[in-house]
mmCIF file of C-alpha atoms and ligand atoms in Angstrom:
data_model
loop_
_atom_site.group_PDB
_atom_site.id
_atom_site.type_symbol
_atom_site.label_atom_id
_atom_site.label_comp_id
_atom_site.label_asym_id
_atom_site.label_seq_id
_atom_site.Cartn_x
_atom_site.Cartn_y
_atom_site.Cartn_z
ATOM 1 C CA MET A 949 -3.019 12.151 53.897
ATOM 2 C CA GLY A 950 -1.895 14.383 50.277
ATOM 3 C CA GLU A 951 -2.650 10.551 48.646
ATOM 4 C CA ILE A 952 -6.765 10.792 49.602
ATOM 5 C CA ALA A 953 -6.478 14.482 49.052
ATOM 6 C CA ILE A 954 -5.895 13.424 45.194
ATOM 7 C CA ALA A 955 -8.090 10.920 45.090
ATOM 8 C CA ARG A 956 -11.225 12.542 46.769
ATOM 9 C CA ASN A 957 -10.355 15.238 44.449
ATOM 10 C CA ILE A 958 -10.711 13.090 41.354
ATOM 11 C CA ASN A 959 -14.129 13.059 39.573
ATOM 12 C CA VAL A 960 -14.943 9.866 38.634
ATOM 13 C CA ASP A 961 -17.140 10.731 35.100
ATOM 14 C CA ARG A 962 -13.971 11.807 34.012
ATOM 15 C CA VAL A 963 -11.511 8.397 34.654
ATOM 16 C CA VAL A 964 -10.397 6.973 31.751
ATOM 17 C CA PRO A 965 -10.876 3.200 32.122
ATOM 18 C CA VAL A 966 -7.566 1.557 31.208
ATOM 19 C CA PRO A 967 -7.712 -0.608 28.515
ATOM 20 C CA ALA A 968 -9.688 2.486 26.650
ATOM 21 C CA LEU A 969 -6.569 4.586 27.969
ATOM 22 C CA LEU A 970 -4.543 2.176 26.995
ATOM 23 C CA ASP A 971 -6.062 2.019 23.244
ATOM 24 C CA ARG A 972 -6.695 5.878 22.793
ATOM 25 C CA MET A 973 -2.581 5.318 23.752
ATOM 26 C CA ARG A 974 -1.767 3.270 20.640
ATOM 27 C CA LYS A 975 -3.998 5.319 18.586
ATOM 28 C CA ALA A 976 -2.131 8.021 19.288
ATOM 29 C CA MET A 977 0.928 6.638 18.313
ATOM 30 C CA THR A 978 -0.040 4.791 14.963
ATOM 31 C CA ASN A 979 0.478 5.749 11.862
ATOM 32 C CA LYS A 980 -3.498 6.285 10.150
ATOM 33 C CA ILE A 981 -3.622 5.058 6.538
ATOM 34 C CA ILE A 982 -5.959 4.589 3.544
ATOM 35 C CA LEU A 983 -4.499 1.499 0.983
ATOM 36 C CA ASP A 984 -5.522 1.808 -1.986
ATOM 37 C CA CYS A 985 -5.075 -1.463 -3.756
ATOM 38 C CA ASP A 986 -5.453 -3.807 -6.512
ATOM 39 C CA PRO A 987 -5.761 -7.680 -5.371
ATOM 40 C CA GLY A 988 -3.032 -8.654 -6.526
ATOM 41 C CA HIS A 989 -1.274 -11.688 -4.890
ATOM 42 C CA ASP A 990 1.349 -8.327 -3.179
ATOM 43 C CA ASP A 991 -1.766 -6.517 -2.874
ATOM 44 C CA ALA A 992 -3.398 -8.759 -0.279
ATOM 45 C CA LEU A 993 -0.283 -9.120 1.452
ATOM 46 C CA ALA A 994 0.282 -5.867 2.481
ATOM 47 C CA ILE A 995 -3.617 -5.940 3.572
ATOM 48 C CA LEU A 996 -2.545 -8.562 5.718
ATOM 49 C CA LEU A 997 0.738 -6.901 7.032
ATOM 50 C CA ALA A 998 -1.189 -3.587 6.890
ATOM 51 C CA HIS A 999 -3.992 -5.308 9.576
ATOM 52 C CA GLY A 1000 -1.485 -6.864 11.538
ATOM 53 C CA CYS A 1001 1.078 -4.142 12.052
ATOM 54 C CA PRO A 1002 0.865 -2.593 15.114
ATOM 55 C CA ALA A 1003 2.243 1.070 13.689
ATOM 56 C CA ILE A 1004 -0.660 0.752 11.248
ATOM 57 C CA GLU A 1005 -4.556 1.688 11.963
ATOM 58 C CA LEU A 1006 -5.760 1.429 8.639
ATOM 59 C CA LEU A 1007 -8.566 3.230 7.800
ATOM 60 C CA ALA A 1008 -9.861 2.067 5.099
ATOM 61 C CA ILE A 1009 -9.197 -0.457 2.129
ATOM 62 C CA THR A 1010 -9.805 1.763 -1.629
ATOM 63 C CA THR A 1011 -9.747 -0.245 -4.350
ATOM 64 C CA VAL A 1012 -8.402 0.716 -8.168
ATOM 65 C CA ALA A 1013 -8.934 -1.429 -12.099
ATOM 66 C CA GLY A 1014 -4.964 -2.593 -12.471
ATOM 67 C CA ASN A 1015 -4.346 -5.847 -11.893
ATOM 68 C CA GLN A 1016 -7.589 -7.015 -12.702
ATOM 69 C CA THR A 1017 -11.169 -4.643 -13.210
ATOM 70 C CA LEU A 1018 -12.529 -3.382 -11.209
ATOM 71 C CA ASP A 1019 -14.797 -5.333 -9.934
ATOM 72 C CA LYS A 1020 -12.743 -8.292 -9.160
ATOM 73 C CA THR A 1021 -9.798 -6.252 -7.358
ATOM 74 C CA THR A 1022 -12.917 -5.146 -4.899
ATOM 75 C CA ARG A 1023 -14.059 -8.558 -4.715
ATOM 76 C CA ASN A 1024 -10.403 -9.532 -3.984
ATOM 77 C CA ALA A 1025 -10.014 -6.856 -1.423
ATOM 78 C CA GLN A 1026 -13.453 -8.218 0.334
ATOM 79 C CA ALA A 1027 -11.890 -11.963 0.369
ATOM 80 C CA VAL A 1028 -8.657 -11.287 1.336
ATOM 81 C CA CYS A 1029 -10.732 -9.289 4.667
ATOM 82 C CA ALA A 1030 -13.315 -11.898 5.142
ATOM 83 C CA ALA A 1031 -10.436 -14.341 5.115
ATOM 84 C CA ALA A 1032 -8.028 -12.506 7.479
ATOM 85 C CA ALA A 1033 -11.047 -12.359 10.190
ATOM 86 C CA ILE A 1034 -10.317 -8.493 9.311
ATOM 87 C CA THR A 1035 -13.834 -6.789 10.829
ATOM 88 C CA GLY A 1036 -14.973 -2.587 10.759
ATOM 89 C CA VAL A 1037 -12.391 -1.172 7.389
ATOM 90 C CA PRO A 1038 -14.570 0.159 4.938
ATOM 91 C CA VAL A 1039 -13.727 -1.204 1.429
ATOM 92 C CA ALA A 1040 -14.428 0.560 -1.150
ATOM 93 C CA ALA A 1041 -14.619 0.995 -4.264
ATOM 94 C CA GLY A 1042 -12.665 3.097 -6.588
ATOM 95 C CA CYS A 1043 -11.724 4.059 -10.715
ATOM 96 C CA ASP A 1044 -12.534 1.351 -12.839
ATOM 97 C CA ARG A 1045 -9.890 2.386 -15.763
ATOM 98 C CA PRO A 1046 -7.402 5.181 -15.850
ATOM 99 C CA LEU A 1047 -8.168 8.720 -16.128
ATOM 100 C CA LEU A 1048 -7.063 9.182 -20.028
ATOM 101 C CA ARG A 1049 -6.233 5.197 -21.551
ATOM 102 C CA GLU A 1050 -7.940 2.642 -21.633
ATOM 103 C CA LEU A 1051 -8.012 -0.433 -19.383
ATOM 104 C CA ARG A 1052 -4.729 -2.961 -19.418
ATOM 105 C CA THR A 1053 -4.815 -5.260 -16.677
ATOM 106 C CA ALA A 1054 -2.326 -8.296 -14.830
ATOM 107 C CA ALA A 1055 -2.928 -11.477 -15.497
ATOM 108 C CA HIS A 1056 0.013 -12.628 -16.783
ATOM 109 C CA VAL A 1057 1.017 -12.616 -13.199
ATOM 110 C CA HIS A 1058 -1.922 -12.379 -11.460
ATOM 111 C CA GLY A 1059 -4.012 -14.592 -13.561
ATOM 112 C CA GLU A 1060 -8.563 -14.040 -14.327
ATOM 113 C CA SER A 1061 -9.450 -13.825 -11.079
ATOM 114 C CA GLY A 1062 -6.606 -11.022 -9.532
ATOM 115 C CA LEU A 1063 -5.689 -13.793 -7.226
ATOM 116 C CA GLY A 1064 -5.101 -16.884 -9.513
ATOM 117 C CA GLY A 1065 -4.235 -19.627 -7.339
ATOM 118 C CA VAL A 1066 -5.629 -18.078 -4.409
ATOM 119 C CA THR A 1067 -8.870 -20.711 -2.340
ATOM 120 C CA LEU A 1068 -10.654 -17.555 -0.797
ATOM 121 C CA PRO A 1069 -13.882 -17.544 1.004
ATOM 122 C CA GLU A 1070 -17.193 -14.603 -0.417
ATOM 123 C CA PRO A 1071 -17.279 -11.556 0.741
ATOM 124 C CA ALA A 1072 -18.201 -11.489 4.937
ATOM 125 C CA VAL A 1073 -19.907 -8.088 3.931
ATOM 126 C CA PRO A 1074 -20.721 -5.457 1.190
ATOM 127 C CA PRO A 1075 -18.582 -3.202 -0.159
ATOM 128 C CA ALA A 1076 -18.732 0.551 1.882
ATOM 129 C CA ASP A 1077 -21.486 2.340 -0.251
ATOM 130 C CA ALA A 1078 -19.332 5.884 -0.841
ATOM 131 C CA HIS A 1079 -17.185 6.297 -3.646
ATOM 132 C CA ALA A 1080 -13.531 5.441 -3.374
ATOM 133 C CA VAL A 1081 -12.571 9.318 -3.643
ATOM 134 C CA ASP A 1082 -14.835 10.634 -1.376
ATOM 135 C CA LEU A 1083 -14.351 8.223 0.986
ATOM 136 C CA ILE A 1084 -10.467 9.327 0.648
ATOM 137 C CA VAL A 1085 -11.009 12.933 0.545
ATOM 138 C CA GLU A 1086 -13.280 12.476 3.656
ATOM 139 C CA LEU A 1087 -11.135 10.621 5.313
ATOM 140 C CA VAL A 1088 -8.596 12.632 4.881
ATOM 141 C CA LEU A 1089 -10.365 15.787 5.753
ATOM 142 C CA GLY A 1090 -11.459 13.888 9.277
ATOM 143 C CA HIS A 1091 -8.568 14.108 10.633
ATOM 144 C CA PRO A 1092 -6.152 17.049 8.615
ATOM 145 C CA SER A 1093 -2.354 16.066 9.049
ATOM 146 C CA GLU A 1094 -2.631 12.661 9.851
ATOM 147 C CA VAL A 1095 -3.547 10.147 7.581
ATOM 148 C CA THR A 1096 -0.741 8.512 5.147
ATOM 149 C CA LEU A 1097 -1.321 7.455 1.227
ATOM 150 C CA VAL A 1098 -0.489 4.239 0.489
ATOM 151 C CA PRO A 1099 -2.200 4.269 -3.114
ATOM 152 C CA ILE A 1100 0.190 0.172 -4.537
ATOM 153 C CA GLY A 1101 -1.999 0.204 -7.504
ATOM 154 C CA PRO A 1102 -2.099 2.706 -10.480
ATOM 155 C CA LEU A 1103 -2.342 6.339 -9.008
ATOM 156 C CA THR A 1104 -6.575 7.222 -10.431
ATOM 157 C CA ASN A 1105 -8.481 7.384 -7.169
ATOM 158 C CA ILE A 1106 -5.831 9.327 -6.075
ATOM 159 C CA ALA A 1107 -5.169 12.017 -8.442
ATOM 160 C CA LEU A 1108 -9.043 12.131 -9.326
ATOM 161 C CA ALA A 1109 -9.511 12.578 -4.860
ATOM 162 C CA LEU A 1110 -6.841 15.727 -5.392
ATOM 163 C CA ARG A 1111 -8.862 16.931 -8.902
ATOM 164 C CA ARG A 1112 -12.345 16.526 -7.107
ATOM 165 C CA GLU A 1113 -10.765 18.049 -3.066
ATOM 166 C CA PRO A 1114 -7.460 20.431 -3.779
ATOM 167 C CA ARG A 1115 -6.755 20.722 -0.270
ATOM 168 C CA ILE A 1116 -6.263 17.739 0.582
ATOM 169 C CA ALA A 1117 -2.463 18.390 -1.090
ATOM 170 C CA GLY A 1118 -2.201 20.284 2.105
ATOM 171 C CA GLN A 1119 -3.979 17.911 5.027
ATOM 172 C CA VAL A 1120 -2.252 14.346 3.674
ATOM 173 C CA ARG A 1121 0.654 13.190 6.334
ATOM 174 C CA GLU A 1122 2.032 11.505 3.351
ATOM 175 C CA VAL A 1123 1.720 9.455 0.398
ATOM 176 C CA VAL A 1124 3.192 6.593 0.347
ATOM 177 C CA LEU A 1125 3.579 4.674 -3.086
ATOM 178 C CA MET A 1126 4.578 1.899 -4.694
ATOM 179 C CA GLY A 1127 5.354 1.996 -8.538
ATOM 180 C CA GLY A 1128 8.275 3.110 -10.801
ATOM 181 C CA ALA A 1129 11.622 2.599 -10.422
ATOM 182 C CA HIS A 1130 14.966 4.901 -10.924
ATOM 183 C CA THR A 1131 16.046 1.786 -12.592
ATOM 184 C CA ARG A 1132 14.132 -0.086 -14.821
ATOM 185 C CA GLY A 1133 10.715 -1.322 -15.413
ATOM 186 C CA ASN A 1134 8.594 -4.904 -15.364
ATOM 187 C CA ILE A 1135 6.517 -3.723 -18.550
ATOM 188 C CA THR A 1136 8.200 -2.845 -20.288
ATOM 189 C CA PRO A 1137 12.075 -1.858 -20.422
ATOM 190 C CA ALA A 1138 11.699 1.594 -18.942
ATOM 191 C CA ALA A 1139 8.216 1.313 -16.857
ATOM 192 C CA GLU A 1140 7.482 -0.204 -14.244
ATOM 193 C CA PHE A 1141 3.197 -1.451 -14.667
ATOM 194 C CA ASN A 1142 1.527 0.814 -12.190
ATOM 195 C CA ILE A 1143 2.789 3.592 -13.620
ATOM 196 C CA TRP A 1144 2.365 2.446 -17.005
ATOM 197 C CA VAL A 1145 -0.852 1.891 -16.517
ATOM 198 C CA ASP A 1146 -2.026 5.588 -15.755
ATOM 199 C CA PRO A 1147 1.185 8.250 -15.856
ATOM 200 C CA GLU A 1148 -1.421 11.042 -16.614
ATOM 201 C CA ALA A 1149 -2.579 9.509 -12.787
ATOM 202 C CA ALA A 1150 1.253 9.682 -11.602
ATOM 203 C CA GLU A 1151 2.207 12.927 -13.202
ATOM 204 C CA ALA A 1152 -0.657 15.183 -10.809
ATOM 205 C CA VAL A 1153 0.482 12.901 -7.845
ATOM 206 C CA PHE A 1154 4.277 13.958 -8.585
ATOM 207 C CA THR A 1155 3.195 17.685 -8.881
ATOM 208 C CA ALA A 1156 0.820 18.162 -6.367
ATOM 209 C CA GLY A 1157 3.647 19.463 -4.139
ATOM 210 C CA TRP A 1158 2.796 17.207 -1.104
ATOM 211 C CA PRO A 1159 5.209 14.417 0.363
ATOM 212 C CA VAL A 1160 5.812 11.292 -2.173
ATOM 213 C CA THR A 1161 8.086 8.619 -1.394
ATOM 214 C CA MET A 1162 8.081 6.467 -3.984
ATOM 215 C CA VAL A 1163 8.385 2.537 -3.872
ATOM 216 C CA GLY A 1164 10.274 1.231 -6.710
ATOM 217 C CA LEU A 1165 11.094 -2.029 -8.097
ATOM 218 C CA ASP A 1166 14.867 -1.129 -7.380
ATOM 219 C CA LEU A 1167 14.015 -1.751 -3.361
ATOM 220 C CA THR A 1168 11.237 -4.270 -4.558
ATOM 221 C CA HIS A 1169 13.365 -6.678 -5.921
ATOM 222 C CA GLN A 1170 15.292 -6.660 -2.328
ATOM 223 C CA ALA A 1171 12.122 -7.690 -1.220
ATOM 224 C CA LEU A 1172 12.653 -11.234 -2.593
ATOM 225 C CA ALA A 1173 10.101 -14.380 -1.263
ATOM 226 C CA THR A 1174 12.437 -16.546 -1.146
ATOM 227 C CA PRO A 1175 12.272 -20.534 -0.337
ATOM 228 C CA ASP A 1176 13.560 -19.330 3.136
ATOM 229 C CA VAL A 1177 11.352 -16.526 3.232
ATOM 230 C CA VAL A 1178 8.627 -18.977 2.554
ATOM 231 C CA LYS A 1179 9.181 -21.499 5.655
ATOM 232 C CA ARG A 1180 9.806 -19.075 7.594
ATOM 233 C CA ILE A 1181 6.210 -17.670 7.337
ATOM 234 C CA ALA A 1182 4.901 -21.563 7.546
ATOM 235 C CA ALA A 1183 6.153 -21.954 10.523
ATOM 236 C CA LEU A 1184 4.706 -19.390 12.005
ATOM 237 C CA ASP A 1185 1.003 -21.763 11.356
ATOM 238 C CA THR A 1186 -1.590 -18.724 11.701
ATOM 239 C CA PRO A 1187 -4.507 -18.342 9.865
ATOM 240 C CA ALA A 1188 -2.293 -15.238 7.949
ATOM 241 C CA ALA A 1189 0.593 -17.258 8.225
ATOM 242 C CA ARG A 1190 -1.209 -19.972 6.136
ATOM 243 C CA LEU A 1191 -3.379 -18.417 4.299
ATOM 244 C CA ALA A 1192 -0.504 -15.753 3.211
ATOM 245 C CA GLU A 1193 2.165 -18.753 2.412
ATOM 246 C CA GLN A 1194 -1.310 -19.875 -0.217
ATOM 247 C CA ILE A 1195 -1.137 -16.334 -1.516
ATOM 248 C CA VAL A 1196 3.310 -16.367 -2.084
ATOM 249 C CA ARG A 1197 3.769 -20.117 -3.317
ATOM 250 C CA ALA A 1198 0.336 -18.766 -6.044
ATOM 251 C CA TYR A 1199 1.854 -15.958 -6.351
ATOM 252 C CA GLN A 1200 5.692 -17.695 -7.322
ATOM 253 C CA ASP A 1201 4.332 -19.953 -9.378
ATOM 254 C CA GLY A 1202 2.905 -16.583 -12.099
ATOM 255 C CA TYR A 1203 5.933 -14.595 -10.900
ATOM 256 C CA VAL A 1204 8.835 -16.466 -11.780
ATOM 257 C CA SER A 1205 7.181 -17.530 -15.447
ATOM 258 C CA ALA A 1206 6.894 -13.650 -16.573
ATOM 259 C CA PHE A 1207 9.881 -12.386 -15.413
ATOM 260 C CA HIS A 1208 13.356 -13.937 -14.738
ATOM 261 C CA LEU A 1209 13.893 -13.394 -11.118
ATOM 262 C CA PRO A 1210 14.634 -16.212 -8.381
ATOM 263 C CA ALA A 1211 11.480 -15.048 -6.316
ATOM 264 C CA PRO A 1212 8.527 -13.096 -6.369
ATOM 265 C CA PRO A 1213 9.720 -10.235 -5.436
ATOM 266 C CA LEU A 1214 6.863 -8.376 -2.709
ATOM 267 C CA HIS A 1215 6.111 -5.242 -4.140
ATOM 268 C CA ASP A 1216 3.431 -3.928 -2.341
ATOM 269 C CA PRO A 1217 4.066 -4.682 0.922
ATOM 270 C CA CYS A 1218 7.399 -2.981 0.508
ATOM 271 C CA ALA A 1219 5.390 0.750 0.519
ATOM 272 C CA VAL A 1220 3.223 -0.296 3.649
ATOM 273 C CA ALA A 1221 6.654 -1.320 5.786
ATOM 274 C CA ARG A 1222 8.061 2.298 5.465
ATOM 275 C CA VAL A 1223 4.897 3.794 6.874
ATOM 276 C CA ALA A 1224 5.445 1.578 9.717
ATOM 277 C CA ALA A 1225 9.174 1.329 10.172
ATOM 278 C CA PRO A 1226 10.543 4.302 8.222
ATOM 279 C CA ASP A 1227 14.201 2.820 8.977
ATOM 280 C CA VAL A 1228 13.687 -0.538 6.834
ATOM 281 C CA VAL A 1229 13.803 1.044 3.580
ATOM 282 C CA ASP A 1230 16.554 4.575 2.729
ATOM 283 C CA CYS A 1231 15.507 6.882 0.810
ATOM 284 C CA VAL A 1232 17.468 9.566 -1.795
ATOM 285 C CA ASP A 1233 15.555 12.914 -2.497
ATOM 286 C CA ALA A 1234 14.939 13.703 -5.906
ATOM 287 C CA HIS A 1235 13.180 15.464 -8.869
ATOM 288 C CA VAL A 1236 10.235 12.453 -10.307
ATOM 289 C CA ALA A 1237 8.976 13.707 -13.718
ATOM 290 C CA ILE A 1238 6.043 11.380 -14.804
ATOM 291 C CA GLU A 1239 7.405 10.038 -19.106
ATOM 292 C CA THR A 1240 3.673 10.345 -20.301
ATOM 293 C CA GLN A 1241 4.086 10.394 -24.166
ATOM 294 C CA GLY A 1242 7.727 8.793 -24.683
ATOM 295 C CA ARG A 1243 7.336 5.869 -27.755
ATOM 296 C CA TRP A 1244 9.854 3.822 -25.962
ATOM 297 C CA THR A 1245 9.736 4.951 -22.644
ATOM 298 C CA ALA A 1246 5.421 5.853 -21.296
ATOM 299 C CA GLY A 1247 5.194 5.176 -17.704
ATOM 300 C CA MET A 1248 8.997 6.270 -17.323
ATOM 301 C CA THR A 1249 9.542 7.339 -13.392
ATOM 302 C CA VAL A 1250 12.531 9.364 -14.928
ATOM 303 C CA THR A 1251 14.123 10.129 -11.270
ATOM 304 C CA ASP A 1252 16.848 13.234 -11.380
ATOM 305 C CA PHE A 1253 19.102 13.027 -8.341
ATOM 306 C CA ASP A 1254 20.933 15.870 -9.283
ATOM 307 C CA CYS A 1255 17.499 17.684 -9.688
ATOM 308 C CA ARG A 1256 18.196 19.387 -12.422
ATOM 309 C CA VAL A 1257 15.287 19.146 -14.524
ATOM 310 C CA GLY A 1258 13.433 20.312 -10.705
ATOM 311 C CA PRO A 1259 13.428 20.824 -7.192
ATOM 312 C CA ALA A 1260 12.922 17.695 -5.663
ATOM 313 C CA ASN A 1261 9.717 16.418 -4.848
ATOM 314 C CA ALA A 1262 9.553 12.992 -4.039
ATOM 315 C CA ARG A 1263 12.081 10.074 -1.489
ATOM 316 C CA VAL A 1264 13.346 7.610 -4.009
ATOM 317 C CA ALA A 1265 13.593 4.478 -2.359
ATOM 318 C CA THR A 1266 17.185 2.906 -2.244
ATOM 319 C CA THR A 1267 17.774 0.031 -0.138
ATOM 320 C CA LEU A 1268 16.259 -2.230 2.075
ATOM 321 C CA ARG A 1269 16.605 -3.526 5.720
ATOM 322 C CA ARG A 1270 16.305 -6.708 4.925
ATOM 323 C CA GLU A 1271 16.214 -8.535 8.343
ATOM 324 C CA GLY A 1272 14.117 -5.328 9.295
ATOM 325 C CA PHE A 1273 10.650 -5.931 6.970
ATOM 326 C CA TRP A 1274 10.914 -9.621 7.502
ATOM 327 C CA GLY A 1275 10.699 -8.978 10.216
ATOM 328 C CA LEU A 1276 8.259 -6.686 10.538
ATOM 329 C CA MET A 1277 5.989 -8.852 8.049
ATOM 330 C CA LEU A 1278 6.926 -12.388 10.304
ATOM 331 C CA ASP A 1279 5.395 -10.816 13.480
ATOM 332 C CA SER A 1280 2.649 -9.226 11.945
ATOM 333 C CA LEU A 1281 1.612 -12.295 10.375
ATOM 334 C CA ALA A 1282 2.454 -13.983 13.395
ATOM 335 C CA SER A 1283 -0.725 -11.768 15.449
ATOM 336 C CA ALA A 1284 -3.059 -14.728 14.706
ATOM 337 C CA SER A 1285 -6.075 -12.947 15.910
ATOM 338 C CA PRO A 1286 -7.833 -9.878 14.010
ATOM 339 C CA ARG A 1287 -7.249 -6.872 16.346
HETATM 340 C C1 LIG B 1299 2.459 -3.760 -8.954
HETATM 341 O O1 LIG B 1299 2.694 -3.697 -10.426
HETATM 342 C C2 LIG B 1299 1.633 -4.427 -9.669
HETATM 343 O O2 LIG B 1299 1.097 -6.131 -10.491
HETATM 344 C C3 LIG B 1299 1.767 -5.595 -8.380
HETATM 345 O O3 LIG B 1299 1.195 -5.825 -7.488
HETATM 346 C C4 LIG B 1299 2.576 -3.780 -7.841
HETATM 347 O O4 LIG B 1299 1.408 -3.309 -7.165
HETATM 348 C C5 LIG B 1299 3.993 -3.910 -9.368
HETATM 349 O O5 LIG B 1299 5.019 -3.271 -10.289
HETATM 350 CA CA1 LIG B 1300 -0.982 -3.561 -5.987
#
């Protein structure tokens, strides 16, 4: 009787169908991110991870000049989306050069196209009408305290978004960036590529007073795509995994000849992994200052774990839980069908 009474009181107009309810619940539990990238082989893998990972809701892909010129990085992002059947995620082009400096690219690693050695389809949809900087501001203000920015290229778009709308500093959930290092560089002995391309933008990001996590080379060099990993990716045999295998093999050729590493590090996916599964990446708080002047050290992320030169302004990634990371990567690539 009680049950019937309850059933009669249900307003059918307000009943949410179960699949829609599950979708809402899933969205409420996921991390909304904007992936700001410069594809780039490892950027392309970060796109595949962000798309395939149920803990991530990819709100937008924004592009910046870095590994290659803006027209190429934007086209590459669009082509990766076409290849992986990623639909409904806007790709917006951003800044075509650093704030103050000449653009310097990484053709020696990523080739003239930015995705050298990778065969991709033509982009299926045009880039968004909005400029990346405007889209970042709009999405952050539209989802207060919910959006994590994941910049995996030079920080030009993020610095300009801050300048255009300083309120975003208080509205972003977190910035989890791939860049910098506390022990070494890769483009120079002291500097990591993303920070070196636009140190002034990096300085703006590290001094904005918002929560920043720096996923740098010390961490990403623990994510080496060894032959065993490549075999595990190949064994998945899904469309996303086949694309990832192709990208890793092409990246390997460029990387191993340019650096003294046994296998290519998947730098950019590490930042996405930190958002999706924070336990996979251990961090230590530190003060990070950006060297914008040094004759030998421009672009260095001077990392002070003792906070002698200033209070902690970043969480610095130190240790990768390798099995957790590769598990996340493989599970995401295993989801063959578009979400
Ligand atoms: C970073 O530089 C770029 O070449 C990669 O895409 C990555 O974001 C590594 O230093
Ligand atoms: Ca990148």
